[in-house]
mmCIF file of N, CA, C and O in Angstrom:
data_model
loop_
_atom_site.group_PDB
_atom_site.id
_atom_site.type_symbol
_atom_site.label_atom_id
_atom_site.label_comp_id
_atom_site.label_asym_id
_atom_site.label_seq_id
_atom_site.Cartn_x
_atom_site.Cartn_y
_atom_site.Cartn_z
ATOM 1 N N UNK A 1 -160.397 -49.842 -96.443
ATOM 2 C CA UNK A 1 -159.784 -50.748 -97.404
ATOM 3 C C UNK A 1 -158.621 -51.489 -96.747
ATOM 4 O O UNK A 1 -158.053 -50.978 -95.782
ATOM 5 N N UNK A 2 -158.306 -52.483 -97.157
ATOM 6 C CA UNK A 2 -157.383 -53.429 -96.613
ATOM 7 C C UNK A 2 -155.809 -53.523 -97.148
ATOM 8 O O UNK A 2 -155.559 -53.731 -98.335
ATOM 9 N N UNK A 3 -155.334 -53.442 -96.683
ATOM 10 C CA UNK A 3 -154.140 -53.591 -96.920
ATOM 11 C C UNK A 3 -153.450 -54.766 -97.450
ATOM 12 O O UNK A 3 -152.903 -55.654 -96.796
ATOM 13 N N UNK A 4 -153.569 -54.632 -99.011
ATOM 14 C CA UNK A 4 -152.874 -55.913 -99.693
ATOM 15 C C UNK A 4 -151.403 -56.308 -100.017
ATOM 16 O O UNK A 4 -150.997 -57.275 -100.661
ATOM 17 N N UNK A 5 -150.773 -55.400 -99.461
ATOM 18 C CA UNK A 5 -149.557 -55.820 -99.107
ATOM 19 C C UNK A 5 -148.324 -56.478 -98.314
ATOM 20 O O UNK A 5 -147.931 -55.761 -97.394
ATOM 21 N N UNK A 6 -147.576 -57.779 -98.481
ATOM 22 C CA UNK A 6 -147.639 -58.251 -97.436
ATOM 23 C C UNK A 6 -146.267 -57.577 -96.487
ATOM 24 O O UNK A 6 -145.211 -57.683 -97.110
ATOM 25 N N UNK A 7 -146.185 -57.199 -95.699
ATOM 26 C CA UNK A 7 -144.960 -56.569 -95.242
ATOM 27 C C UNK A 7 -144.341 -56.902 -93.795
ATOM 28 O O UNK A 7 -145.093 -57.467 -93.000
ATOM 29 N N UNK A 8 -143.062 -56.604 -93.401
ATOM 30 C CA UNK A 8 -142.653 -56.777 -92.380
ATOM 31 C C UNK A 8 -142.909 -56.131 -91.538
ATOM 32 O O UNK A 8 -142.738 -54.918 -91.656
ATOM 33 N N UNK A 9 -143.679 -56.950 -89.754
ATOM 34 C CA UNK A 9 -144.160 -56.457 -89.184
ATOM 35 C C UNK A 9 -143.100 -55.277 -88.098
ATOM 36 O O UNK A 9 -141.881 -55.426 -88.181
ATOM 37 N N UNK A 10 -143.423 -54.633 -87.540
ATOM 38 C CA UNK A 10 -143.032 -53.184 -86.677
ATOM 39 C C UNK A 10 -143.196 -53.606 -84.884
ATOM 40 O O UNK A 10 -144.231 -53.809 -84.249
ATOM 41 N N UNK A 11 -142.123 -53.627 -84.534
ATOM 42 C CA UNK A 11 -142.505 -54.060 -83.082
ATOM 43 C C UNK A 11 -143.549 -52.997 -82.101
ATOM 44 O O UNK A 11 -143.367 -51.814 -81.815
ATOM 45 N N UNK A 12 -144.915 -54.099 -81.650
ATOM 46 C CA UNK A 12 -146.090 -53.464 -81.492
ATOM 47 C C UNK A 12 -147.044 -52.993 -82.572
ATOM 48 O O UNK A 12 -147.975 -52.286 -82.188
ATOM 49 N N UNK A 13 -146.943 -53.325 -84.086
ATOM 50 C CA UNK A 13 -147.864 -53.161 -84.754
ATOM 51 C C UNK A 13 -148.907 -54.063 -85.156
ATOM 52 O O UNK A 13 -148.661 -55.218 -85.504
ATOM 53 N N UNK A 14 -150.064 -53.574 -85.120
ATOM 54 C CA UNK A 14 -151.453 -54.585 -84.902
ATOM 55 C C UNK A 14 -151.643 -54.986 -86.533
ATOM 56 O O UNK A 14 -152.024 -54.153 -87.355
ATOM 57 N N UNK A 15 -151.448 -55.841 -86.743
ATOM 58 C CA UNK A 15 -152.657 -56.422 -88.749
ATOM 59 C C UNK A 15 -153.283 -56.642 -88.515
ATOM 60 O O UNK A 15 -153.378 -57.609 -87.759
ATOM 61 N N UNK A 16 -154.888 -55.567 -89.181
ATOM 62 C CA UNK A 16 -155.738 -55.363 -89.487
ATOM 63 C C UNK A 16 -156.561 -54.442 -87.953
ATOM 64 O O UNK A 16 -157.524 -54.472 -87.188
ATOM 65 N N UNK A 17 -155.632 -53.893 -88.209
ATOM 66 C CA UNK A 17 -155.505 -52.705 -86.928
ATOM 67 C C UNK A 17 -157.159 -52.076 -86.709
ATOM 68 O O UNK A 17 -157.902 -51.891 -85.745
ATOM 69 N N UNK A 18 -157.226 -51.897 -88.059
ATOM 70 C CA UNK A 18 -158.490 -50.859 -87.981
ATOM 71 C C UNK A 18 -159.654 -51.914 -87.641
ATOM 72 O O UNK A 18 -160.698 -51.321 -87.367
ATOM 73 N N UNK A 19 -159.732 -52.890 -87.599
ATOM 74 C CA UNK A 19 -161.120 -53.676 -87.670
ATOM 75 C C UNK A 19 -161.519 -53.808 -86.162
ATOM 76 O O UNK A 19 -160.920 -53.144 -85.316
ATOM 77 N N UNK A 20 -162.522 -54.657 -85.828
ATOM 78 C CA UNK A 20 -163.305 -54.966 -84.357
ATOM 79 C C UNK A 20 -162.401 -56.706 -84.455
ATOM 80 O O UNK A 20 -162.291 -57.216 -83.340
ATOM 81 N N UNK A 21 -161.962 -57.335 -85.320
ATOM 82 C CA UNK A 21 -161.580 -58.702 -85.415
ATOM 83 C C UNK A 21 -160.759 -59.134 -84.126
ATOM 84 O O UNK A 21 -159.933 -58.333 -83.688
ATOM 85 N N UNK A 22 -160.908 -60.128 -83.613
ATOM 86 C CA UNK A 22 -160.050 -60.457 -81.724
ATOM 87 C C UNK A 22 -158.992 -60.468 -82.125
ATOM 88 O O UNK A 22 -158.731 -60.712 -83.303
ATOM 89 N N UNK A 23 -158.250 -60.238 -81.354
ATOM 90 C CA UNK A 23 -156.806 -59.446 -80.910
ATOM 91 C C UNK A 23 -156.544 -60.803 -80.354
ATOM 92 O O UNK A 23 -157.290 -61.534 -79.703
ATOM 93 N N UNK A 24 -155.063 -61.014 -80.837
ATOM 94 C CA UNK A 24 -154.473 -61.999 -80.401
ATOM 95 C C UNK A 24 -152.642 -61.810 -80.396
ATOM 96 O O UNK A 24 -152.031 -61.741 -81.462
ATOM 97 N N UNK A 25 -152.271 -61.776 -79.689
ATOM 98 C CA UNK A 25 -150.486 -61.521 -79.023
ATOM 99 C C UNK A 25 -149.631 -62.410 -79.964
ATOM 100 O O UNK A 25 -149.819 -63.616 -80.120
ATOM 101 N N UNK A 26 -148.851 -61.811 -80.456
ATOM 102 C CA UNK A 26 -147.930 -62.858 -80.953
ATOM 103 C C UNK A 26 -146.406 -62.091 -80.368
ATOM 104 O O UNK A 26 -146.292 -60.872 -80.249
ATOM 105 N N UNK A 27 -145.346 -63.057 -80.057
ATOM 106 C CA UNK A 27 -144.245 -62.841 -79.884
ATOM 107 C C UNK A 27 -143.416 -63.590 -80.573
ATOM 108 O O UNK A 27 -143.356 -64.715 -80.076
ATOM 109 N N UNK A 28 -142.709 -63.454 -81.556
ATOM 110 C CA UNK A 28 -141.489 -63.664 -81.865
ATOM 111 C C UNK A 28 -140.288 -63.682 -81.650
ATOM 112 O O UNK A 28 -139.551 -62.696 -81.684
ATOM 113 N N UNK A 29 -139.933 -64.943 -81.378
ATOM 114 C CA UNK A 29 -138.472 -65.103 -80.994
ATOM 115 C C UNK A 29 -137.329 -65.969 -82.040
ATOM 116 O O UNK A 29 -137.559 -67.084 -82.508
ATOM 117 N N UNK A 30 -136.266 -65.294 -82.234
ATOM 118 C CA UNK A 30 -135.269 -65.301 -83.072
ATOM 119 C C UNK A 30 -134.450 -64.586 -83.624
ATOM 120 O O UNK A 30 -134.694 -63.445 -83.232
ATOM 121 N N UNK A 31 -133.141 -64.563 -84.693
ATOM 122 C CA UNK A 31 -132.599 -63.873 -84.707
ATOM 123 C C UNK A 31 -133.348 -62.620 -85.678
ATOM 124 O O UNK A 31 -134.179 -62.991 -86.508
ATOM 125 N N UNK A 32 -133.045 -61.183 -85.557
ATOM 126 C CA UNK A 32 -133.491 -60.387 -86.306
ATOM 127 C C UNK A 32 -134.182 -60.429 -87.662
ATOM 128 O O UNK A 32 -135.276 -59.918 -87.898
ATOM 129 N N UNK A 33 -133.103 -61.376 -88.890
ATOM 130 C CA UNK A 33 -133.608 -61.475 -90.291
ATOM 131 C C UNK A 33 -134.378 -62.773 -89.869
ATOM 132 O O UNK A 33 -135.366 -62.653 -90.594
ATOM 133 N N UNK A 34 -134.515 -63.592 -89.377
ATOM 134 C CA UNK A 34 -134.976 -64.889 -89.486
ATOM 135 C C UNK A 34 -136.761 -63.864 -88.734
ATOM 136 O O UNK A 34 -137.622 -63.767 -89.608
ATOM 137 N N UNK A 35 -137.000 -63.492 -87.900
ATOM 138 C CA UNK A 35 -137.865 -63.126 -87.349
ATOM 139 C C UNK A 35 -138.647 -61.898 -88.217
ATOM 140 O O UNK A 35 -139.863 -61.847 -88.408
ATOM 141 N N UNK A 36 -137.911 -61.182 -88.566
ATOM 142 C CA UNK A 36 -138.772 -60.394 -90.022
ATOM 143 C C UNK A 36 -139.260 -60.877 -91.194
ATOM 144 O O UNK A 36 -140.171 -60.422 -91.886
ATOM 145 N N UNK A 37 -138.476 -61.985 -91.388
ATOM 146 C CA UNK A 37 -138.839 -63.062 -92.643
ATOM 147 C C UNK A 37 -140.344 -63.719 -92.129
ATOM 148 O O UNK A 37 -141.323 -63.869 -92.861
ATOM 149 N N UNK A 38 -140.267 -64.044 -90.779
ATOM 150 C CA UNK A 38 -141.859 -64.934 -90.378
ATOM 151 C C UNK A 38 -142.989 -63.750 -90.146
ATOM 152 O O UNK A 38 -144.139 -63.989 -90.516
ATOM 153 N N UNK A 39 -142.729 -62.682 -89.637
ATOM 154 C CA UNK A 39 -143.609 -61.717 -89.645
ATOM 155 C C UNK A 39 -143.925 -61.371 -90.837
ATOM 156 O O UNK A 39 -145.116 -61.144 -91.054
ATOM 157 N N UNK A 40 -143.033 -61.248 -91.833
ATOM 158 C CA UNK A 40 -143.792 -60.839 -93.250
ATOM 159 C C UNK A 40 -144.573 -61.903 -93.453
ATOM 160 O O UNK A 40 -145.753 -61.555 -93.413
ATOM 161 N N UNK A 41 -144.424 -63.205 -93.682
ATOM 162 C CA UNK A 41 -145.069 -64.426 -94.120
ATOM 163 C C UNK A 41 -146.310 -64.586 -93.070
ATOM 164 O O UNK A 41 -147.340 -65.244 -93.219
ATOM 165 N N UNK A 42 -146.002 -63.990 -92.246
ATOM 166 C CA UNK A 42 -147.345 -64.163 -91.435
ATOM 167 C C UNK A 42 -148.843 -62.872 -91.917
ATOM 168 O O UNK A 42 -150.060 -62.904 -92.099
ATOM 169 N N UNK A 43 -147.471 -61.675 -91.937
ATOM 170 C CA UNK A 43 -148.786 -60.612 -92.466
ATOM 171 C C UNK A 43 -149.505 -60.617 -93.890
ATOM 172 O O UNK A 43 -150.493 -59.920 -94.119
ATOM 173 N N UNK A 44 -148.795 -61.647 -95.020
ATOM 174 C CA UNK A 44 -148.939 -62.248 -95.585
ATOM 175 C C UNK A 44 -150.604 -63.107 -95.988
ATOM 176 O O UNK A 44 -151.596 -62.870 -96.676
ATOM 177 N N UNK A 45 -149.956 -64.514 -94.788
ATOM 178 C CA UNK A 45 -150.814 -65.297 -94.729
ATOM 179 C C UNK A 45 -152.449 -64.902 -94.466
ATOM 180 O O UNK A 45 -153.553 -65.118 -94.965
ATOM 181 N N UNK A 46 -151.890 -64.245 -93.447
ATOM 182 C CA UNK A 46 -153.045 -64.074 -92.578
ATOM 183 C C UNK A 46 -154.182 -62.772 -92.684
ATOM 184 O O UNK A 46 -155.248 -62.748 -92.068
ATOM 185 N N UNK A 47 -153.660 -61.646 -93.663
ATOM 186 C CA UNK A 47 -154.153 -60.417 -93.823
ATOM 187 C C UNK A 47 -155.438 -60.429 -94.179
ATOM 188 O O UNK A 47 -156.241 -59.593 -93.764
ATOM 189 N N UNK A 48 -155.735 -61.373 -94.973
ATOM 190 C CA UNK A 48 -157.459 -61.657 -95.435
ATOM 191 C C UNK A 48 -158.217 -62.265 -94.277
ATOM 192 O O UNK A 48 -159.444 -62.342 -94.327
ATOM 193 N N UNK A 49 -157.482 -62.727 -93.170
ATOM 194 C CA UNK A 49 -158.441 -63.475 -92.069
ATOM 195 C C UNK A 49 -159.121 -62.477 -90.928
ATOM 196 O O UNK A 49 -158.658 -61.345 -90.792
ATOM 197 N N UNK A 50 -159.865 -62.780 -90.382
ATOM 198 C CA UNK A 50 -160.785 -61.835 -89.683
ATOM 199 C C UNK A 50 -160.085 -62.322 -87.732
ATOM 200 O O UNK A 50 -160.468 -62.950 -86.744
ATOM 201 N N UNK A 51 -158.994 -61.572 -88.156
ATOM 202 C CA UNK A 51 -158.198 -61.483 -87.086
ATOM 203 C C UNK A 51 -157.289 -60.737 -87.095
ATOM 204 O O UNK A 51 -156.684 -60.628 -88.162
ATOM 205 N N UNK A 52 -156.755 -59.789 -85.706
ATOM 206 C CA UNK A 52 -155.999 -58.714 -85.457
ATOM 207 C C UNK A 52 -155.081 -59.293 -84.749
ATOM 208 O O UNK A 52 -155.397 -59.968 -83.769
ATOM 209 N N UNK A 53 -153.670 -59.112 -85.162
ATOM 210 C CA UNK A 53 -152.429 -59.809 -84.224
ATOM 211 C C UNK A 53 -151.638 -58.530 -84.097
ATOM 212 O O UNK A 53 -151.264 -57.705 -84.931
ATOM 213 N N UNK A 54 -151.462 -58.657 -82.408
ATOM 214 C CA UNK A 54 -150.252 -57.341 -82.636
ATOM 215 C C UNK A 54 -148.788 -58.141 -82.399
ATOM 216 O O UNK A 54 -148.703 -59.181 -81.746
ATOM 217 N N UNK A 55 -148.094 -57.729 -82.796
ATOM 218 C CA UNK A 55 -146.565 -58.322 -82.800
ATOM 219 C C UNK A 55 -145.556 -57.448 -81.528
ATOM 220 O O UNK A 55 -145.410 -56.281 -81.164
ATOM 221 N N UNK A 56 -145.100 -58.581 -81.218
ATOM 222 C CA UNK A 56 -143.673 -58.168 -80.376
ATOM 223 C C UNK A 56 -142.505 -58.713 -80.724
ATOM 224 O O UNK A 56 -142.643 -59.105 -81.882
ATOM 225 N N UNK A 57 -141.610 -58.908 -80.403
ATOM 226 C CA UNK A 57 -140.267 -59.709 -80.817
ATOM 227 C C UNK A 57 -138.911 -59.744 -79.746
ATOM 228 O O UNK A 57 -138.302 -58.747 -79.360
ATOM 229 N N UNK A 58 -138.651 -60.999 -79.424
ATOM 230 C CA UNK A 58 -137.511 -61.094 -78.377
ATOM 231 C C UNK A 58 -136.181 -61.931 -79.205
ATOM 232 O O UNK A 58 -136.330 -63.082 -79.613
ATOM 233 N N UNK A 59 -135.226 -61.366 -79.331
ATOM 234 C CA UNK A 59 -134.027 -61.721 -79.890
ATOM 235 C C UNK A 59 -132.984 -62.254 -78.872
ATOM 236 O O UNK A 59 -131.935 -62.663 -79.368
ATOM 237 N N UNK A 60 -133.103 -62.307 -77.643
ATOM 238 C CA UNK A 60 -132.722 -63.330 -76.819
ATOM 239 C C UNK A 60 -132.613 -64.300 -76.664
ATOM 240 O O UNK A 60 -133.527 -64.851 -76.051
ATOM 241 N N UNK A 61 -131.525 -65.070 -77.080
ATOM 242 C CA UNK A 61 -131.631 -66.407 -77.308
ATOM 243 C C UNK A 61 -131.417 -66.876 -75.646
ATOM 244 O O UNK A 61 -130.838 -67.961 -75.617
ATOM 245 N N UNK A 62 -131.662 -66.463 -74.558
ATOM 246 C CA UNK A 62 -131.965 -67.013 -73.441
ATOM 247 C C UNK A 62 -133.663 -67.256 -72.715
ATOM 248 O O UNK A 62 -134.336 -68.089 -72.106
ATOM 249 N N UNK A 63 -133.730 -65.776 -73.336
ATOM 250 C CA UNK A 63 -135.545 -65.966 -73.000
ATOM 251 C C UNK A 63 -136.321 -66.235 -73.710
ATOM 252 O O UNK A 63 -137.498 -65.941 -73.501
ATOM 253 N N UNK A 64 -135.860 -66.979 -74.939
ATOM 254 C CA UNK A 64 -136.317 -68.150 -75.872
ATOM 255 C C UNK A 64 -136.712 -69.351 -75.306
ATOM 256 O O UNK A 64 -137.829 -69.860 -75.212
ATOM 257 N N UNK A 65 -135.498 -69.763 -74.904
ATOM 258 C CA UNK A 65 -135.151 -70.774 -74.599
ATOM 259 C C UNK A 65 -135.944 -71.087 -73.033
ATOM 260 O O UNK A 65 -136.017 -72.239 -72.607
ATOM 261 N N UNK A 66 -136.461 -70.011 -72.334
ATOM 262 C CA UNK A 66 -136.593 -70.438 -70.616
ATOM 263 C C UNK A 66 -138.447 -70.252 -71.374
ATOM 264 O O UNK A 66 -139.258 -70.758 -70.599
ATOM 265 N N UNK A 67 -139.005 -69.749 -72.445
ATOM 266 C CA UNK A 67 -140.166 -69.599 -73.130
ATOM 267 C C UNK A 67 -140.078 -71.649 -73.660
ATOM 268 O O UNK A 67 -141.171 -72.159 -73.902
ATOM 269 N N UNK A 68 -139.270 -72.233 -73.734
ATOM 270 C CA UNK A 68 -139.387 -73.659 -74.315
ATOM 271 C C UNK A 68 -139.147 -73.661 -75.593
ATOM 272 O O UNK A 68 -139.459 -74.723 -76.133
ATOM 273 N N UNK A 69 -138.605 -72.678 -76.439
ATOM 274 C CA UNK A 69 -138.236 -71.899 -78.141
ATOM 275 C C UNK A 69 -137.365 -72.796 -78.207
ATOM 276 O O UNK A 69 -136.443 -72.792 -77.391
ATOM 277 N N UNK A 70 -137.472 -73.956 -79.380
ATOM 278 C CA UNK A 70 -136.089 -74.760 -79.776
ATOM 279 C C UNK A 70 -135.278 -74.545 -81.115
ATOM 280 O O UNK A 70 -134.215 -75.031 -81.500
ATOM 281 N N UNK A 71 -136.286 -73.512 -81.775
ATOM 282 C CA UNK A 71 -136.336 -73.439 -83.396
ATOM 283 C C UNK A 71 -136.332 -71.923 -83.557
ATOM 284 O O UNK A 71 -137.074 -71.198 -82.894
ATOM 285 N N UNK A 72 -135.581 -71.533 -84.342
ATOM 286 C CA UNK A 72 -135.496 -69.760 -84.711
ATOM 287 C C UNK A 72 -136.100 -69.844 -86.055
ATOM 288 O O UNK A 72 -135.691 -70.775 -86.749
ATOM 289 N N UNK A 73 -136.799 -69.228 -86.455
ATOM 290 C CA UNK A 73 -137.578 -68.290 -85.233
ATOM 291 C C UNK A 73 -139.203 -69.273 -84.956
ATOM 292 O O UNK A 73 -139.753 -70.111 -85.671
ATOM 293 N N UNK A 74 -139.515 -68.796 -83.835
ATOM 294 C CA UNK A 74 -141.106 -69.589 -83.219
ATOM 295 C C UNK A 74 -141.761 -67.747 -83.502
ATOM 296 O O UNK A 74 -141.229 -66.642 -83.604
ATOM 297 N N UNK A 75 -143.262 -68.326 -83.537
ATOM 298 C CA UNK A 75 -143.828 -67.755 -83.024
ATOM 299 C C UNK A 75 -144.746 -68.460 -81.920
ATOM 300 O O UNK A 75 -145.061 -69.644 -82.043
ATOM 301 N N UNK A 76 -145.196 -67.613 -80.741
ATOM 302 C CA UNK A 76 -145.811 -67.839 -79.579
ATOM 303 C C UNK A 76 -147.079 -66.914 -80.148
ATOM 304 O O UNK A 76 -146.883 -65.764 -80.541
ATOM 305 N N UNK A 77 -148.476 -67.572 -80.152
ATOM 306 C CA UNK A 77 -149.387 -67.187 -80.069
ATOM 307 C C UNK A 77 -149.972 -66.829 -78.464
ATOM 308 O O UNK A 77 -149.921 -67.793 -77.700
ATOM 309 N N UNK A 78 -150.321 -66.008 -78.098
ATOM 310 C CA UNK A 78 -151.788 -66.014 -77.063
ATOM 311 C C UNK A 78 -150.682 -66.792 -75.699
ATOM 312 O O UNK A 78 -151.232 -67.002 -74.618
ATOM 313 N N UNK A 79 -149.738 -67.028 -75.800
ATOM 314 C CA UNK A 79 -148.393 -67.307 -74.310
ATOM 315 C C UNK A 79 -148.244 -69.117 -75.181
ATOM 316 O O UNK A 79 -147.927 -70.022 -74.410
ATOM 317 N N UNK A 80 -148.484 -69.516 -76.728
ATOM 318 C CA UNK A 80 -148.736 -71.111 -76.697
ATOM 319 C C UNK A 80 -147.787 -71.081 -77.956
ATOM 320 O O UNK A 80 -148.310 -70.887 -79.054
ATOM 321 N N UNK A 81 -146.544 -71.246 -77.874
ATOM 322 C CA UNK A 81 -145.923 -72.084 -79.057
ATOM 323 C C UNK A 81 -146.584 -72.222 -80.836
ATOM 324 O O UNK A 81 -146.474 -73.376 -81.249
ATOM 325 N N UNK A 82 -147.050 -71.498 -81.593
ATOM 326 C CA UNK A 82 -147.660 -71.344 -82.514
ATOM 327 C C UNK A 82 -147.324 -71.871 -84.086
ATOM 328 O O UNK A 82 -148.069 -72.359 -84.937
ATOM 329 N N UNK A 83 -145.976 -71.580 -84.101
ATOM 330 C CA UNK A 83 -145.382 -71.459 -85.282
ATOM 331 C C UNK A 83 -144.171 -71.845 -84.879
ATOM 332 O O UNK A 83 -143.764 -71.360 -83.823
ATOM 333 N N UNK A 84 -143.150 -72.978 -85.750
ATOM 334 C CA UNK A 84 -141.844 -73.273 -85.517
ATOM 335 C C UNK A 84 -141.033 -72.980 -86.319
ATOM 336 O O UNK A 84 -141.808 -72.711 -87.237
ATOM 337 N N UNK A 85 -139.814 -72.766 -86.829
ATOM 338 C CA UNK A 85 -139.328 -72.231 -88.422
ATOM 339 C C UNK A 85 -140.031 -71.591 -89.695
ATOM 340 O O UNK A 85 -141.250 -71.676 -89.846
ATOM 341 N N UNK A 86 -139.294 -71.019 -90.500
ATOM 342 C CA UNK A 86 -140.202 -70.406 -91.799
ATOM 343 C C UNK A 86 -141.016 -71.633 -92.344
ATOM 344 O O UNK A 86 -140.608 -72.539 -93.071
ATOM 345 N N UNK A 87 -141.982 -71.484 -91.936
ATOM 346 C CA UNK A 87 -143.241 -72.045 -92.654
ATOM 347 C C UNK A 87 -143.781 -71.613 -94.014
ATOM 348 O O UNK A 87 -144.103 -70.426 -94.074
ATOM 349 N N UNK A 88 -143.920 -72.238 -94.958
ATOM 350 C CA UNK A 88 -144.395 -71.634 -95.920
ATOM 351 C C UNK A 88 -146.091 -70.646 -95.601
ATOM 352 O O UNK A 88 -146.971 -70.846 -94.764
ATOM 353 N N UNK A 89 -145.954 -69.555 -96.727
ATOM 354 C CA UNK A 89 -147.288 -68.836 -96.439
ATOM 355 C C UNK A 89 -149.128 -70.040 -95.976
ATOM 356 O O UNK A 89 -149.985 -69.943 -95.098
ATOM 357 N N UNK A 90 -148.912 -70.984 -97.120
ATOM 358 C CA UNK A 90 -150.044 -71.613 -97.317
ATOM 359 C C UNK A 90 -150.518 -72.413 -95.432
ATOM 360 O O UNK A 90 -151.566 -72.829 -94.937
ATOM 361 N N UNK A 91 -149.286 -72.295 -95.005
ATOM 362 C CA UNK A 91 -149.026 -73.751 -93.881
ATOM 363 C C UNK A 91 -149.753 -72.596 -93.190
ATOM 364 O O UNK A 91 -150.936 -72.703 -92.868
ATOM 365 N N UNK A 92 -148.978 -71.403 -92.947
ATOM 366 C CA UNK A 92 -149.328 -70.595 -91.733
ATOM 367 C C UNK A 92 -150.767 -70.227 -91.991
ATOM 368 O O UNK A 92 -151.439 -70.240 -90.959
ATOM 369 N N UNK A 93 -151.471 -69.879 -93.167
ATOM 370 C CA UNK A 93 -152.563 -69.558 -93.517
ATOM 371 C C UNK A 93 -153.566 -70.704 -92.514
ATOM 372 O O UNK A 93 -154.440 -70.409 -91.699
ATOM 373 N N UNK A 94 -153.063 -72.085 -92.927
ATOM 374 C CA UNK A 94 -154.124 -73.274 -92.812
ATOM 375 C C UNK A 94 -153.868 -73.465 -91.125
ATOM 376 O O UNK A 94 -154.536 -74.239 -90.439
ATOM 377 N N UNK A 95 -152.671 -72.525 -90.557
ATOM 378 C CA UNK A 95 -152.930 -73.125 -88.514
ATOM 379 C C UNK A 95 -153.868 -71.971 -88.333
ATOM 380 O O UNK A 95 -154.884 -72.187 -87.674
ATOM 381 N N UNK A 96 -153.604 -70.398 -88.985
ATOM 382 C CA UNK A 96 -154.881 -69.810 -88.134
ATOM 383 C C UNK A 96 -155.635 -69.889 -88.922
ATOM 384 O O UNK A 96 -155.387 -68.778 -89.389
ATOM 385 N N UNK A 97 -156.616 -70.346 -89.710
ATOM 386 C CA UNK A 97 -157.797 -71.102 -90.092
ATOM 387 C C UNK A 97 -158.548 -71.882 -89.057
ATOM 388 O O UNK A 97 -159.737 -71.819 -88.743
ATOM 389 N N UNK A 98 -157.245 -72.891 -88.441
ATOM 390 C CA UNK A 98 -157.927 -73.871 -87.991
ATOM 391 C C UNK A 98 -157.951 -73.165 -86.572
ATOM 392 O O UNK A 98 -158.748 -73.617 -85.749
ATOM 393 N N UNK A 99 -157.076 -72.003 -86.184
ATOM 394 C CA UNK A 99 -157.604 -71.947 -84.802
ATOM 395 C C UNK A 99 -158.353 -70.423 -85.155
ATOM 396 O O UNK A 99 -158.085 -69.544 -84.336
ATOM 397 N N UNK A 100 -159.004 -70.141 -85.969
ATOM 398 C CA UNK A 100 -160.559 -69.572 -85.845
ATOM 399 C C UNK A 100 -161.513 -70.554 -85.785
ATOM 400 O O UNK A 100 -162.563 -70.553 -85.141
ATOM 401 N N UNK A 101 -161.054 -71.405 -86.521
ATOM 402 C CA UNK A 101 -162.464 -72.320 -86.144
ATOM 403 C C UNK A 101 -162.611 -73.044 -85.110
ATOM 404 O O UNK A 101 -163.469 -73.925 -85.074
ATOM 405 N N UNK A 102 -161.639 -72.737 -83.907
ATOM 406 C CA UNK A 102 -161.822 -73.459 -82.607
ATOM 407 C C UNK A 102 -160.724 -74.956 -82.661
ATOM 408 O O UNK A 102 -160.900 -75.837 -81.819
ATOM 409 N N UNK A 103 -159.850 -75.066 -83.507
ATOM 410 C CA UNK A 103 -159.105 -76.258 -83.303
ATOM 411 C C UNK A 103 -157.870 -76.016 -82.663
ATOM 412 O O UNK A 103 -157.335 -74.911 -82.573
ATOM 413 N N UNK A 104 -157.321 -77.355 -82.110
ATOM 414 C CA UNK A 104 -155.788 -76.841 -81.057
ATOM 415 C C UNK A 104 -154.701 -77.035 -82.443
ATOM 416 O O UNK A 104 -154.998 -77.712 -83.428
ATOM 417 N N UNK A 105 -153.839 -76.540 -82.331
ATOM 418 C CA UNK A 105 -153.041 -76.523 -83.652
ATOM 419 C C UNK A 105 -151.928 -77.836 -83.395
ATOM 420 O O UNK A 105 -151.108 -78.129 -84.265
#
């Protein structure tokens, strides 16, 4: 059964852990609350999609920045710039949509 709750992610914890769905890296960079706020909205968005993200998180605002991070918090998909500020749930839902279906975001 799936987990319908949307919650803040755990540094190194996989959503939708248990499934075969591709594994895809996300790193988060920003300050602490700003970066738990996008991980929830992401585990959120994305919990019904047939995809496994494990999370990391860098609060360094230097190795943000040498990553090309202009906006707190980003997320970096797969080593690629993904997500820029709190995005609403619906927004983040509709980029990984479009990159299951093979589109560049």
């Amino acid at each position: 059964m799936q987990n319908t709750v949307c919650k803040e992610m755990k540094e190194g914890e996989v959503l939708n852990a248990s499934s075969s769905f591709p594994l895809h890296e996300a790193v988060i960079y920003g300050s602490k609350v700003d970066s738990a706020k996008l991980s929830k909205r992401v585990s959120c968005a994305i919990k019904h999609l047939p995809i496994r993200v494990k999370f990391s998180f860098v609060y360094d605002s230097l190795k943000a920045v040498e990553k090309g991070v202009s906006k707190d918090p980003t997320l970096i998909l797969d080593n690629e710039i993904f997500i820029e500020g709190l995005l609403q749930s619906e927004e983040i839902t509709k980029r990984f949509k479009e990159l299951l279906k093979g589109k560049k975001c």
